[in-house]
Coordinates of C-alpha atoms and ligand atoms in Angstrom, one line a residue:
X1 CA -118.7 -129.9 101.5
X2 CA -118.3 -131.9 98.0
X3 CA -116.7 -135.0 97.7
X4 CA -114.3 -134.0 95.0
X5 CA -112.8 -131.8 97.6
X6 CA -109.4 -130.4 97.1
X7 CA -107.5 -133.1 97.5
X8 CA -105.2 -133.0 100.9
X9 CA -101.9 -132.1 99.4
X10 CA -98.8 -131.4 101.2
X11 CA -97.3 -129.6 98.6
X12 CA -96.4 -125.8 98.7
X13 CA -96.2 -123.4 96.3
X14 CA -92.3 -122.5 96.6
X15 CA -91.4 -118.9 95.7
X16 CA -88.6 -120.0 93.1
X17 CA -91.5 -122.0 90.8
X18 CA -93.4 -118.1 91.1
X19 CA -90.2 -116.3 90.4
X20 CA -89.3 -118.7 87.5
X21 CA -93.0 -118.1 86.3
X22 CA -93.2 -114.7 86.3
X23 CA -90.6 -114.3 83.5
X24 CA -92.5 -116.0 81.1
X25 CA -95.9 -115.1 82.5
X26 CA -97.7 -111.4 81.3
X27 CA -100.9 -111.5 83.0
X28 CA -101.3 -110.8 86.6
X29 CA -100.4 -113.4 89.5
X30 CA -102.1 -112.2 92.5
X31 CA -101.0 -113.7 96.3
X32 CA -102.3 -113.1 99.8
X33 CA -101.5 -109.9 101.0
X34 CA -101.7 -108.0 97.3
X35 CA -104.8 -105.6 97.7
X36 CA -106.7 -107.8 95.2
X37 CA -106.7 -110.7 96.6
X38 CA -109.9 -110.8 98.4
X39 CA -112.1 -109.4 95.5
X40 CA -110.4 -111.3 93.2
X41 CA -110.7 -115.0 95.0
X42 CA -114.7 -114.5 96.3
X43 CA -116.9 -116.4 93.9
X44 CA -120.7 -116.9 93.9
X45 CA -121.5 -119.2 97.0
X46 CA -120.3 -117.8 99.9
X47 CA -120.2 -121.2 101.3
X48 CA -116.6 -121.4 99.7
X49 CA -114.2 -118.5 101.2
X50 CA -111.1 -120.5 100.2
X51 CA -107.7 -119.1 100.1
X52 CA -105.5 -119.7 97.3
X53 CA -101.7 -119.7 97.7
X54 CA -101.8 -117.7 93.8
X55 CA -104.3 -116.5 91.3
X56 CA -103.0 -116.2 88.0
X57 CA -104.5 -114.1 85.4
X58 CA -103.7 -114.4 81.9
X59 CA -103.3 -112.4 79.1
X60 CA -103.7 -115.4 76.5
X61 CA -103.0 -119.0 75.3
X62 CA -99.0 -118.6 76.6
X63 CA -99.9 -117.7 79.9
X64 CA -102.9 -120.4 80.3
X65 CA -100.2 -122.8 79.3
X66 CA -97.6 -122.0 81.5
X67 CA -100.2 -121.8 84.4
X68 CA -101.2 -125.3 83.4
X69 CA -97.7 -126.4 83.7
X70 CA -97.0 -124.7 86.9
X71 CA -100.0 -126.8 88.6
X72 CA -98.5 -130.0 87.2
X73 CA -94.8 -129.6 88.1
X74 CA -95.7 -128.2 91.6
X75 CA -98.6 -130.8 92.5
X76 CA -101.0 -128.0 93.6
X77 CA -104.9 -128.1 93.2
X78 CA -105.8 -126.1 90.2
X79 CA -109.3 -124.4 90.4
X80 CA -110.4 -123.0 87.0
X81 CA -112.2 -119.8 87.3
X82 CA -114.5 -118.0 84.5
X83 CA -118.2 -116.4 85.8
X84 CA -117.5 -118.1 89.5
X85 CA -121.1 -118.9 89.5
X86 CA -120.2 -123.0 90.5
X87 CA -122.4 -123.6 93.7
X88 CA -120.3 -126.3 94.5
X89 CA -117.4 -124.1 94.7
X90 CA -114.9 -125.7 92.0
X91 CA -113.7 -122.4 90.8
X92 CA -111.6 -122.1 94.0
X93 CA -109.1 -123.9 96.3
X94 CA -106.9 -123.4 99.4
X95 CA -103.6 -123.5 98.9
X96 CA -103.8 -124.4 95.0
X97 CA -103.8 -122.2 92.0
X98 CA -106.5 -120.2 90.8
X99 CA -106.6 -119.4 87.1
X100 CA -108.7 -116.8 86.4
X101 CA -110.1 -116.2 82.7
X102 CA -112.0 -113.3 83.4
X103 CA -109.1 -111.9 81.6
X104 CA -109.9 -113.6 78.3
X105 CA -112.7 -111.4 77.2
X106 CA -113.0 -111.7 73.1
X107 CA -116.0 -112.1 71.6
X108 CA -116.5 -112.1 67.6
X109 CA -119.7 -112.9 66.0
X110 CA -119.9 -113.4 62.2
X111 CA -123.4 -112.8 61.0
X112 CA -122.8 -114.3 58.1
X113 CA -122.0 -118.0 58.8
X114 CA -124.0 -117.2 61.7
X115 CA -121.0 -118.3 64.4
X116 CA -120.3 -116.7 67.6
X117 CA -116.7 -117.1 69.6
X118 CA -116.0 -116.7 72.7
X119 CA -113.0 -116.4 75.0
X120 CA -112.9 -118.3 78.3
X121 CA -113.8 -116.0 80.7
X122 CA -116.5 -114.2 79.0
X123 CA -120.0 -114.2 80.5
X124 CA -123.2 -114.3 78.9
X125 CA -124.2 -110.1 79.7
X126 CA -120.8 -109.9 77.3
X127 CA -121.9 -112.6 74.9
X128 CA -125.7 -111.6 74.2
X129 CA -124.5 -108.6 73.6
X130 CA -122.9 -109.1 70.6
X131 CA -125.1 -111.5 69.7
X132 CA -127.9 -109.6 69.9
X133 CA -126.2 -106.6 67.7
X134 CA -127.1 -108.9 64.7
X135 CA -129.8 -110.3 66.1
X136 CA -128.3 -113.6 66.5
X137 CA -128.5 -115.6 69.4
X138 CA -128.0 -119.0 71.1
X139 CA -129.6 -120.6 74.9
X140 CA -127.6 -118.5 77.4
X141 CA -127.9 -118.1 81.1
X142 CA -130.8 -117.1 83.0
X143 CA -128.6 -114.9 85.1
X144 CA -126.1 -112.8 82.8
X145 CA -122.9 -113.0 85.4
X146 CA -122.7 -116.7 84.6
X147 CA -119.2 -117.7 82.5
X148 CA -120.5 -118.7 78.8
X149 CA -117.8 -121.7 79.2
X150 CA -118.4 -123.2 82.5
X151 CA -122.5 -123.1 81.7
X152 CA -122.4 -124.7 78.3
X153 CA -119.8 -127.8 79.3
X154 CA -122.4 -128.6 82.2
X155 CA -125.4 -128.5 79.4
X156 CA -126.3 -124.7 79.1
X157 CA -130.0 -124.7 80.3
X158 CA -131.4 -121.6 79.3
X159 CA -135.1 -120.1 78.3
X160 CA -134.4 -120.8 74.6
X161 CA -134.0 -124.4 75.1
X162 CA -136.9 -125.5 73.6
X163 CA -136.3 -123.9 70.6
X164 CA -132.6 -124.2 70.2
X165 CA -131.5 -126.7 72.4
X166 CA -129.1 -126.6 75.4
X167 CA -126.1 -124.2 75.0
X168 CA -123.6 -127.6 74.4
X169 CA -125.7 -128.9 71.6
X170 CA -124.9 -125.5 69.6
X171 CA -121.1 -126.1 70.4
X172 CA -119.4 -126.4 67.3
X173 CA -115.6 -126.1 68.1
X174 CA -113.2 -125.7 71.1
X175 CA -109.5 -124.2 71.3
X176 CA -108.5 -126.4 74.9
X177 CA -105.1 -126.5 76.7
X178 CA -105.3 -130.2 78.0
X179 CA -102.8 -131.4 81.1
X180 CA -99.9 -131.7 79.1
X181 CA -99.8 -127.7 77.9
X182 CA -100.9 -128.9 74.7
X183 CA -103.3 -126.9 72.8
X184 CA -106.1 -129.0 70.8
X185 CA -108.8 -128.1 68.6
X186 CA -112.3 -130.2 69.4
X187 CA -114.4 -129.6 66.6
X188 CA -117.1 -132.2 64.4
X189 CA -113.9 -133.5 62.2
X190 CA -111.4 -132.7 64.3
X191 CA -111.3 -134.7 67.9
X192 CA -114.8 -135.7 67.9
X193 CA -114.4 -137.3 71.1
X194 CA -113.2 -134.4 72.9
X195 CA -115.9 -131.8 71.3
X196 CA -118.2 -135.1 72.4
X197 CA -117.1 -134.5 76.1
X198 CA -117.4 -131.2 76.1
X199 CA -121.2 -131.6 76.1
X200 CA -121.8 -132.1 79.2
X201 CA -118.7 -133.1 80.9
X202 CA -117.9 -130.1 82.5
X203 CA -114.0 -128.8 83.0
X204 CA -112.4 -132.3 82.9
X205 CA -110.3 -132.5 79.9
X206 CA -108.4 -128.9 80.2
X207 CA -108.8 -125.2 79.7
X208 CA -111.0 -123.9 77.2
X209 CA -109.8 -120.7 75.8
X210 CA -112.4 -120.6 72.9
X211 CA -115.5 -122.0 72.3
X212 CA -117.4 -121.4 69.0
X213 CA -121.4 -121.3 68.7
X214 CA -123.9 -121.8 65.9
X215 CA -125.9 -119.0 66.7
X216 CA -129.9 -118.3 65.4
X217 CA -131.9 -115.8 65.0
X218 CA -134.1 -113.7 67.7
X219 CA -135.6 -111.3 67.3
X220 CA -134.1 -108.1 69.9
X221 CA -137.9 -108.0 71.0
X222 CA -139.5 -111.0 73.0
X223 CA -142.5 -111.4 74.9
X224 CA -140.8 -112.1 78.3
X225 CA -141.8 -110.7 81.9
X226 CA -142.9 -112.5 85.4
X227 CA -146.3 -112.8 87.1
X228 CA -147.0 -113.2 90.7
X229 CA -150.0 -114.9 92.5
X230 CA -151.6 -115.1 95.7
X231 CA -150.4 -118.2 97.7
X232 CA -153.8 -119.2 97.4
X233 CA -153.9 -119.7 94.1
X234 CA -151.3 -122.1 94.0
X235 CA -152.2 -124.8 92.5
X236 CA -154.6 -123.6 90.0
X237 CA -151.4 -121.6 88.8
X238 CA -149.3 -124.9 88.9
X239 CA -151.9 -126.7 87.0
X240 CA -152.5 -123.9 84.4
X241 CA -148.9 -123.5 83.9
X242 CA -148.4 -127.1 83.0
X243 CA -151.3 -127.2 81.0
X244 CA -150.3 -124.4 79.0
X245 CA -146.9 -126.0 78.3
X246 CA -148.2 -129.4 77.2
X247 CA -147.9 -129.3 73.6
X248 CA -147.1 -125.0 73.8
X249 CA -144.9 -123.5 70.6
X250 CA -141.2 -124.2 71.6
X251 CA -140.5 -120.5 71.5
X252 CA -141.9 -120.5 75.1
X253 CA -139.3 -121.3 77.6
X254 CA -140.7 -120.8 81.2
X255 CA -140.9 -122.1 84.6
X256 CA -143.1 -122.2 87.7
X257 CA -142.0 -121.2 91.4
X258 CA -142.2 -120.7 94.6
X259 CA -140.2 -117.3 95.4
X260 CA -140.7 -114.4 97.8
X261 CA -141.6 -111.4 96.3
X262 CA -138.7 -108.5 96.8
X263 CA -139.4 -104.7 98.2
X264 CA -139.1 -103.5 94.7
X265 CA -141.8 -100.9 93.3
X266 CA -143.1 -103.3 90.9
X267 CA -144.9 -105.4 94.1
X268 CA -147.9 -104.3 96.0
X269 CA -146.6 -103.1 99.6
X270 CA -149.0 -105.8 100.5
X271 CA -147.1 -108.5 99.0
X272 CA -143.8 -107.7 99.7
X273 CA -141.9 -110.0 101.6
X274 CA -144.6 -112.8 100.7
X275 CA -144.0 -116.5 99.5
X276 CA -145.8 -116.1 96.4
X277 CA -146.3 -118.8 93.2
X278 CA -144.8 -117.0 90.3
X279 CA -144.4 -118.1 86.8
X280 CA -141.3 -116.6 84.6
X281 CA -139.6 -116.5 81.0
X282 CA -140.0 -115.4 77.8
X283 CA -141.7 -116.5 74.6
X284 CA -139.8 -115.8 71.7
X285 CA -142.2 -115.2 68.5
X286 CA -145.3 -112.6 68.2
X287 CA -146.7 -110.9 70.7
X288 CA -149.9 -111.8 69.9
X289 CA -150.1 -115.5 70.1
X290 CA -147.7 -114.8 73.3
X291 CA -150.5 -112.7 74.9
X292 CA -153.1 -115.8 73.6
X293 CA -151.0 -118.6 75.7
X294 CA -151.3 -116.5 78.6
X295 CA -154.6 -115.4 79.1
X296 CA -155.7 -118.5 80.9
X297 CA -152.8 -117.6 83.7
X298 CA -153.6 -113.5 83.4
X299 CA -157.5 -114.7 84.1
X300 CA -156.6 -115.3 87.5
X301 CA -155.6 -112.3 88.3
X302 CA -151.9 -112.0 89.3
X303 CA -150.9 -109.5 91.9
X304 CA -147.7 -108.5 90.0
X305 CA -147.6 -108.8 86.2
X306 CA -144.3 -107.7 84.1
X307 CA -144.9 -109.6 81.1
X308 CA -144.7 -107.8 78.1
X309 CA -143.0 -107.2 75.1
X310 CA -139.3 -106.5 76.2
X311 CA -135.8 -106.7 74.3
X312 CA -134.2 -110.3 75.0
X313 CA -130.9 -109.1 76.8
X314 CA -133.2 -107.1 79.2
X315 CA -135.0 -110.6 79.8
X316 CA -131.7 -112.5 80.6
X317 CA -131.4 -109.9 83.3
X318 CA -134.4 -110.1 84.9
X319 CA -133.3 -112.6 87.1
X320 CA -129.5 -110.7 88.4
X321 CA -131.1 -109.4 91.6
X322 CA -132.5 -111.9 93.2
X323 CA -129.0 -113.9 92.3
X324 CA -126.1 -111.6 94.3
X325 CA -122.4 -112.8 94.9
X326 CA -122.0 -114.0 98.6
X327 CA -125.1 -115.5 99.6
X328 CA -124.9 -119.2 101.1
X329 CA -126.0 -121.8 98.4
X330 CA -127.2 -125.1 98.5
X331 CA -128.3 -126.4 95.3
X332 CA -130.1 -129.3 93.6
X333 CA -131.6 -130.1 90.5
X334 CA -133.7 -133.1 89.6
X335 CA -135.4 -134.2 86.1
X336 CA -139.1 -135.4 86.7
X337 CA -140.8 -137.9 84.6
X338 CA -144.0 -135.7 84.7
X339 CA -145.9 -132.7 87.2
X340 CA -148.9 -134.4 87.7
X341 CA -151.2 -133.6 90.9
X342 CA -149.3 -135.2 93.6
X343 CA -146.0 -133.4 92.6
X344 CA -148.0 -130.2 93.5
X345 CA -148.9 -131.6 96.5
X346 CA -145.5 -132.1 97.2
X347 CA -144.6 -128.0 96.2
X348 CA -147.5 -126.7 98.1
X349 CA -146.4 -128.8 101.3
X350 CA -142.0 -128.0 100.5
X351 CA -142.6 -124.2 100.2
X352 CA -144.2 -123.9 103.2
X353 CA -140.9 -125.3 105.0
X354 CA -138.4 -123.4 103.4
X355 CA -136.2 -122.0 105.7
X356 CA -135.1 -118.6 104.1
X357 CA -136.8 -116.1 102.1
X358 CA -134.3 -116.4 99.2
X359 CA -134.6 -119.4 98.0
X360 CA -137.0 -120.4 95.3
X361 CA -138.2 -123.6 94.2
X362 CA -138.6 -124.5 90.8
X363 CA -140.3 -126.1 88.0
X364 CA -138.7 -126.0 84.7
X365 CA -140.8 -126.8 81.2
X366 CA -137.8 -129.0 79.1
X367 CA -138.8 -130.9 75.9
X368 CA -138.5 -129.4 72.6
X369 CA -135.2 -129.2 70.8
X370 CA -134.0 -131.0 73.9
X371 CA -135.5 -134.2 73.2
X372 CA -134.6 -133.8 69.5
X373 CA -131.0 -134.7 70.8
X374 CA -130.5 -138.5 71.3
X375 CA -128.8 -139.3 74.8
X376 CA -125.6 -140.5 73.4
X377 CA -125.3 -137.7 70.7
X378 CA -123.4 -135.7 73.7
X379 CA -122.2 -136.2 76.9
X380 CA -125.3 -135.3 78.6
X381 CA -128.3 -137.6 78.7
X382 CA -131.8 -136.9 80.4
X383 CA -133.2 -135.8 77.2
X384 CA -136.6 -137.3 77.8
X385 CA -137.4 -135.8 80.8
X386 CA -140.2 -133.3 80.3
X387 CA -139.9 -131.3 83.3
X388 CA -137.0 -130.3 85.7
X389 CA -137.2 -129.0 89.7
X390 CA -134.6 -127.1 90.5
X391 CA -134.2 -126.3 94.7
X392 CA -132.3 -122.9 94.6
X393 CA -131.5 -123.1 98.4
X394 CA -130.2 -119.6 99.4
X395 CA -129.5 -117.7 102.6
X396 CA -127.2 -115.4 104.6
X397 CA -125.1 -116.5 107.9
X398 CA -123.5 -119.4 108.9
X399 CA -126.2 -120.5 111.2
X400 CA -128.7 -121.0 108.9
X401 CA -126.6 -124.0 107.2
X402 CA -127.9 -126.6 109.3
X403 CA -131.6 -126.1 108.5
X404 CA -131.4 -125.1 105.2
X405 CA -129.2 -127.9 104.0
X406 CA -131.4 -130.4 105.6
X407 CA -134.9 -128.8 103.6
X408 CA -133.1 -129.2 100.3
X409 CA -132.0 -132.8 101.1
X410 CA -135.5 -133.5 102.7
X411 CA -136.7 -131.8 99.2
X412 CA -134.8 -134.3 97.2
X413 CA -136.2 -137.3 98.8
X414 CA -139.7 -136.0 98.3
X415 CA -139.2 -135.9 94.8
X416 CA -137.7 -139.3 94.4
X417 CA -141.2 -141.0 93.4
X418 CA -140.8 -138.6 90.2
X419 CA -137.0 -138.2 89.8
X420 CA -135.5 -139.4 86.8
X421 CA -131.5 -139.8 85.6
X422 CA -129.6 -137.7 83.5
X423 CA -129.9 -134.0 85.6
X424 CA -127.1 -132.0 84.6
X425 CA -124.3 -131.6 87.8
X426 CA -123.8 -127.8 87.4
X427 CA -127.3 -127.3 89.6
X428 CA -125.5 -129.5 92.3
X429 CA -123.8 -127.6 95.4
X430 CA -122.7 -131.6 96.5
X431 CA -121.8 -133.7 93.5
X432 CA -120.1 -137.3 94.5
X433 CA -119.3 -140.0 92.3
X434 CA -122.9 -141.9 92.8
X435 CA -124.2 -138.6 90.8
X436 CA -121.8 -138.6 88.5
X437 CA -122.5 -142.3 87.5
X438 CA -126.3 -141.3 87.6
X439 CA -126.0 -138.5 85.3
X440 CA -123.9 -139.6 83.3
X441 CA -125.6 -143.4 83.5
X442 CA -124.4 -145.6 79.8
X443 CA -122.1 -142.6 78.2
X444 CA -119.7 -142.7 81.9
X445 CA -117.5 -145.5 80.6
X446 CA -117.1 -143.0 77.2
X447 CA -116.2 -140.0 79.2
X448 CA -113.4 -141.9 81.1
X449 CA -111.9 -143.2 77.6
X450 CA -111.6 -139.6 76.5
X451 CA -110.4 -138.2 80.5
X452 CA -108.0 -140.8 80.0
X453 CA -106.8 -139.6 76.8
X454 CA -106.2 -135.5 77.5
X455 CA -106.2 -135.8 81.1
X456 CA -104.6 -139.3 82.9
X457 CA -103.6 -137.8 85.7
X458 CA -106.2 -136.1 86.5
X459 CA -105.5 -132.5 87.1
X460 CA -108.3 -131.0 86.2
X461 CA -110.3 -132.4 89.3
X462 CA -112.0 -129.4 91.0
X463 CA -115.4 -130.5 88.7
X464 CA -117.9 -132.8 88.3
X465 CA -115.0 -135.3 88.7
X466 CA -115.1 -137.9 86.1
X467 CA -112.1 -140.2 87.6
X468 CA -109.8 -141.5 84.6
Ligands
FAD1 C1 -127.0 -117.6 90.0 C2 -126.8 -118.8 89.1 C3 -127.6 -119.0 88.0 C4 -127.4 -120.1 87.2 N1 -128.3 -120.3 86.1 C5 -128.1 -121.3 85.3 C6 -129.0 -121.5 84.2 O1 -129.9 -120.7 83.9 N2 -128.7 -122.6 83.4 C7 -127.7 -123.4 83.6 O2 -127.5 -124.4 82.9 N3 -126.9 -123.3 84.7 C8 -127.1 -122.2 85.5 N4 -126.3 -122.1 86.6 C9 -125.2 -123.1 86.8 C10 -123.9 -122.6 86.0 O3 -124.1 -122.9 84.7 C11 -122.7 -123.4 86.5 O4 -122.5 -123.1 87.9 C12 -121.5 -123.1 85.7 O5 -120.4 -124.0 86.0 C13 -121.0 -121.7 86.0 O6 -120.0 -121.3 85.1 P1 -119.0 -120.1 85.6 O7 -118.0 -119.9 84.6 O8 -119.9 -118.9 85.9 O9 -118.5 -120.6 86.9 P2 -117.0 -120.9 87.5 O10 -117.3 -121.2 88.9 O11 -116.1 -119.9 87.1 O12 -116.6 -122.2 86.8 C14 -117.2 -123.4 87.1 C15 -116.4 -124.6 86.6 O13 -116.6 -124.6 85.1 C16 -115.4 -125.0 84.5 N5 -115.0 -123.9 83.6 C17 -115.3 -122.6 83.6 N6 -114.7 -122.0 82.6 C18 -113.9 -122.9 82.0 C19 -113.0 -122.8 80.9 N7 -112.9 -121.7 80.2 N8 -112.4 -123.9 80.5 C20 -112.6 -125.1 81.2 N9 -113.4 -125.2 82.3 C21 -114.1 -124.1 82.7 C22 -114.4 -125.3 85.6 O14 -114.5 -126.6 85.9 C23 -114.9 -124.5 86.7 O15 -114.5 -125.0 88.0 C24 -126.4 -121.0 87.4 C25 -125.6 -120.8 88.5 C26 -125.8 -119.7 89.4 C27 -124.9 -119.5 90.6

């Protein structure tokens, strides 16, 4: 599927490297056959039902270590696994090694300084949590099963963006085993380069089995929901919606899209099972003026309407069941220069064709704290961009691969006339080296100094490959 496959390898993992590993190893190794296996290798997409030859599952910095080192003495693929939420499926391999940080689940928060850490494998359900306990938080995952690490080294795009910025911009230092089992601190005087990197270059320069946050304060209570509109209404909601965010407070972080409404008690029978144009998100200040921005979108009259004052973890969830483990994904994500009338042209006419009832297609409002960012500050660029469409291509059985692969790449040609460089690879199921050189554009040649400098073989390949 990807062109940063697992590379064709004859090697083998021989028993004696396992036995020899095992004495030095306390967490788990788990092979084909043990009664975990299967739970413990399915990830996200179910396009990727790969079979490693181990998965190892540490108990700390020693064991992450000595996994590292049995990947580069045995030549095997190493996937690195946190949340498992990567739609192109880099968090797993045939053959190779798994290594599993779900293990690694510490999280300390100190309300003081106003820093939160986090251990590799902890997700942003665990994270928010503790954040929220102090009323602390930073930009974390619209779905809460995604891995805190593997989000915020892709960007971290998240409904308090605008306010705060993407999850990598709040980044402040990074414990990281590179190639070589050597563990190095990124932080802003220590390794800038590497804490650089970080920001948007995804797993590429080794583990990371902490990460450290600035965190802010939000309020527990938010003003977040979803509304839901007749087809019909389509484009006034479009228009509204974009209207609304021109210039809007950058507490609101929100999006536009074209999803199916689910048999849930919350949707008229009427409308269940129906493409319908929905807007969703949160605004994070007083109800009040949250209530005020709305009104032009609650005079039309939505069919479902959940927005109201709700706690912010309960928010982040909102979004879990339409997201289940094992569904087929296709994914792609594009910054737009603008939504202007044509653009919603181009919606109406793309969710008319989509193939599956799961999928959604999406505008996201951007700007903000995003923009505040220059494009070389971090690894990640596209800071101008004001809007993003994300095509969350989703459905169940093989057979529907053909024709729901093709909509999305038929989607991403429609959008061309508004596309715009920079989009962060984590919202790509097919990621090859053209996109990497267009996301990455000016700051490439940068990320390959600092590949070549923690990672020159390059091991840590199963990611948006930056090739040293
Ligand atoms: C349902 C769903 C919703 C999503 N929503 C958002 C969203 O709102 N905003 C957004 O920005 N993105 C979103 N994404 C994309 C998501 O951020 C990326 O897929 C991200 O890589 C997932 O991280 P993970 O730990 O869950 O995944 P995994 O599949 O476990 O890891 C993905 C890759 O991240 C790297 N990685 C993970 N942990 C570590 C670590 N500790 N050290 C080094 N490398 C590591 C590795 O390269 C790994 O292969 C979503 C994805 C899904 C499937």
């Amino acid at each position: 599927m990807t062109e940063v496959e697992t590379a064709p390898t004859s090697a083998v993992l021989e028993a004696d490297a396992l036995t020899e590993l095992r004495e030095g190893f306390r967490g788990a190794i788990i092979e084909p056959g043990d009664p975990a296996y299967d739970d413990t290798r399915a990830v996200f997409n179910g396009m990727f039902d790969r079979r490693p030859a181990a998965i190892l599952r540490p108990t700390g910095t020693a064991d992450v270590i000595r996994a590292v080192g049995l990947a580069r003495t045995s030549g095997l693929p190493l996937a690195v696994r946190s949340g498992g939420h990567s739609v192109a499926g880099f968090s797993s391999c045939d053959g190779g090694i798994v290594l599993d940080l779900r293990t690694l689940q510490g999280v300390r928060v100190d309300p003081v300084k106003r820093t939160g850490r986090v251990q590799g494998g902890v997700n942003w359900a665990t994270f928010d949590r503790e954040t929220q306990q102090f009323g602390l938080a930073v930009t974390g995952g619209r779905v809460t099963t995604t891995g805190v690490v593997g989000f915020t080294t892709g960007s971290g795009s998240g409904w308090l963006e605008r306010k705060l910025g993407f999850a990598c911009d709040n980044v402040t230092r990074a414990d990281i085993v590179t190639a070589d089992g050597d563990v190095v601190v990124a932080s802003e005087d220590e390794n800038e380069d590497l804490l650089w990197g970080l920001k948007g270059g995804s797993g590429n320069f080794g583990v990371v089995t902490e990460m450290e946050f600035r965190l802010h304060p939000i309020n527990p209570i938010v003003y977040g929901g979803l509304m839901a509109f007749d087809p019909a209404k389509g484009r006034e909601v479009m228009r509204t919606w974009r209207d609304i965010s021109d210039g809007a407070p950058e507490e609101l972080g929100w999006a536009v899209a074209s999803v199916v409404a689910p048999p849930e008690p919350f949707v008229p029978e009427q409308w269940q099972g129906k493409r319908m144009w929905a807007v969703a998100g949160q605004f994070a200040g007083p109800q009040d003026e949250a209530e005020r921005l709305l009104a032009p979108l609650r005079a039309f009259g939505p069919e479902v309407d959940l927005f109201q004052a709700m706690p912010y973890t309960v928010v982040q969830g909102l979004l879990d069941p339409p997201n289940p483990y094992g569904r087929r994904n296709y994914w792609r994500a594009h910054n737009v220069t603008g939504f202007d009338e044509a653009m919603m042209d181009k919606m109406l006419e793309l969710s008319e064709t989509m193939p599956s009832p799961f999928s959604a297609l999406i505008v996201l409002h951007m700007a903000g704290a995003i923009a505040r960012v220059s494009d070389d500050a971090t690894a990640l660029g596209g800071r101008a961009a004001p809007f993003s469409v994300h095509l969350n291509t989703m459905w169940e059985g093989a057979d529907g691969d053909d024709a729901n692969i093709a909509w999305t790449r038929g989607a991403t040609e429609a959008f061309s006339p508004w596309n715009s460089s920079g989009m962060a690879l984590n919202f790509y199921t097919e990621v090859g080296q053209a996109d990497v050189a267009d996301s990455f554009g000016a700051r490439l040649e940068r990320l390959r100094t600092v590949k070549r400098r923690y990672d020159p073989g390059n091991l840590f390949r199963l990611n948006q490959n930056i090739v040293p």
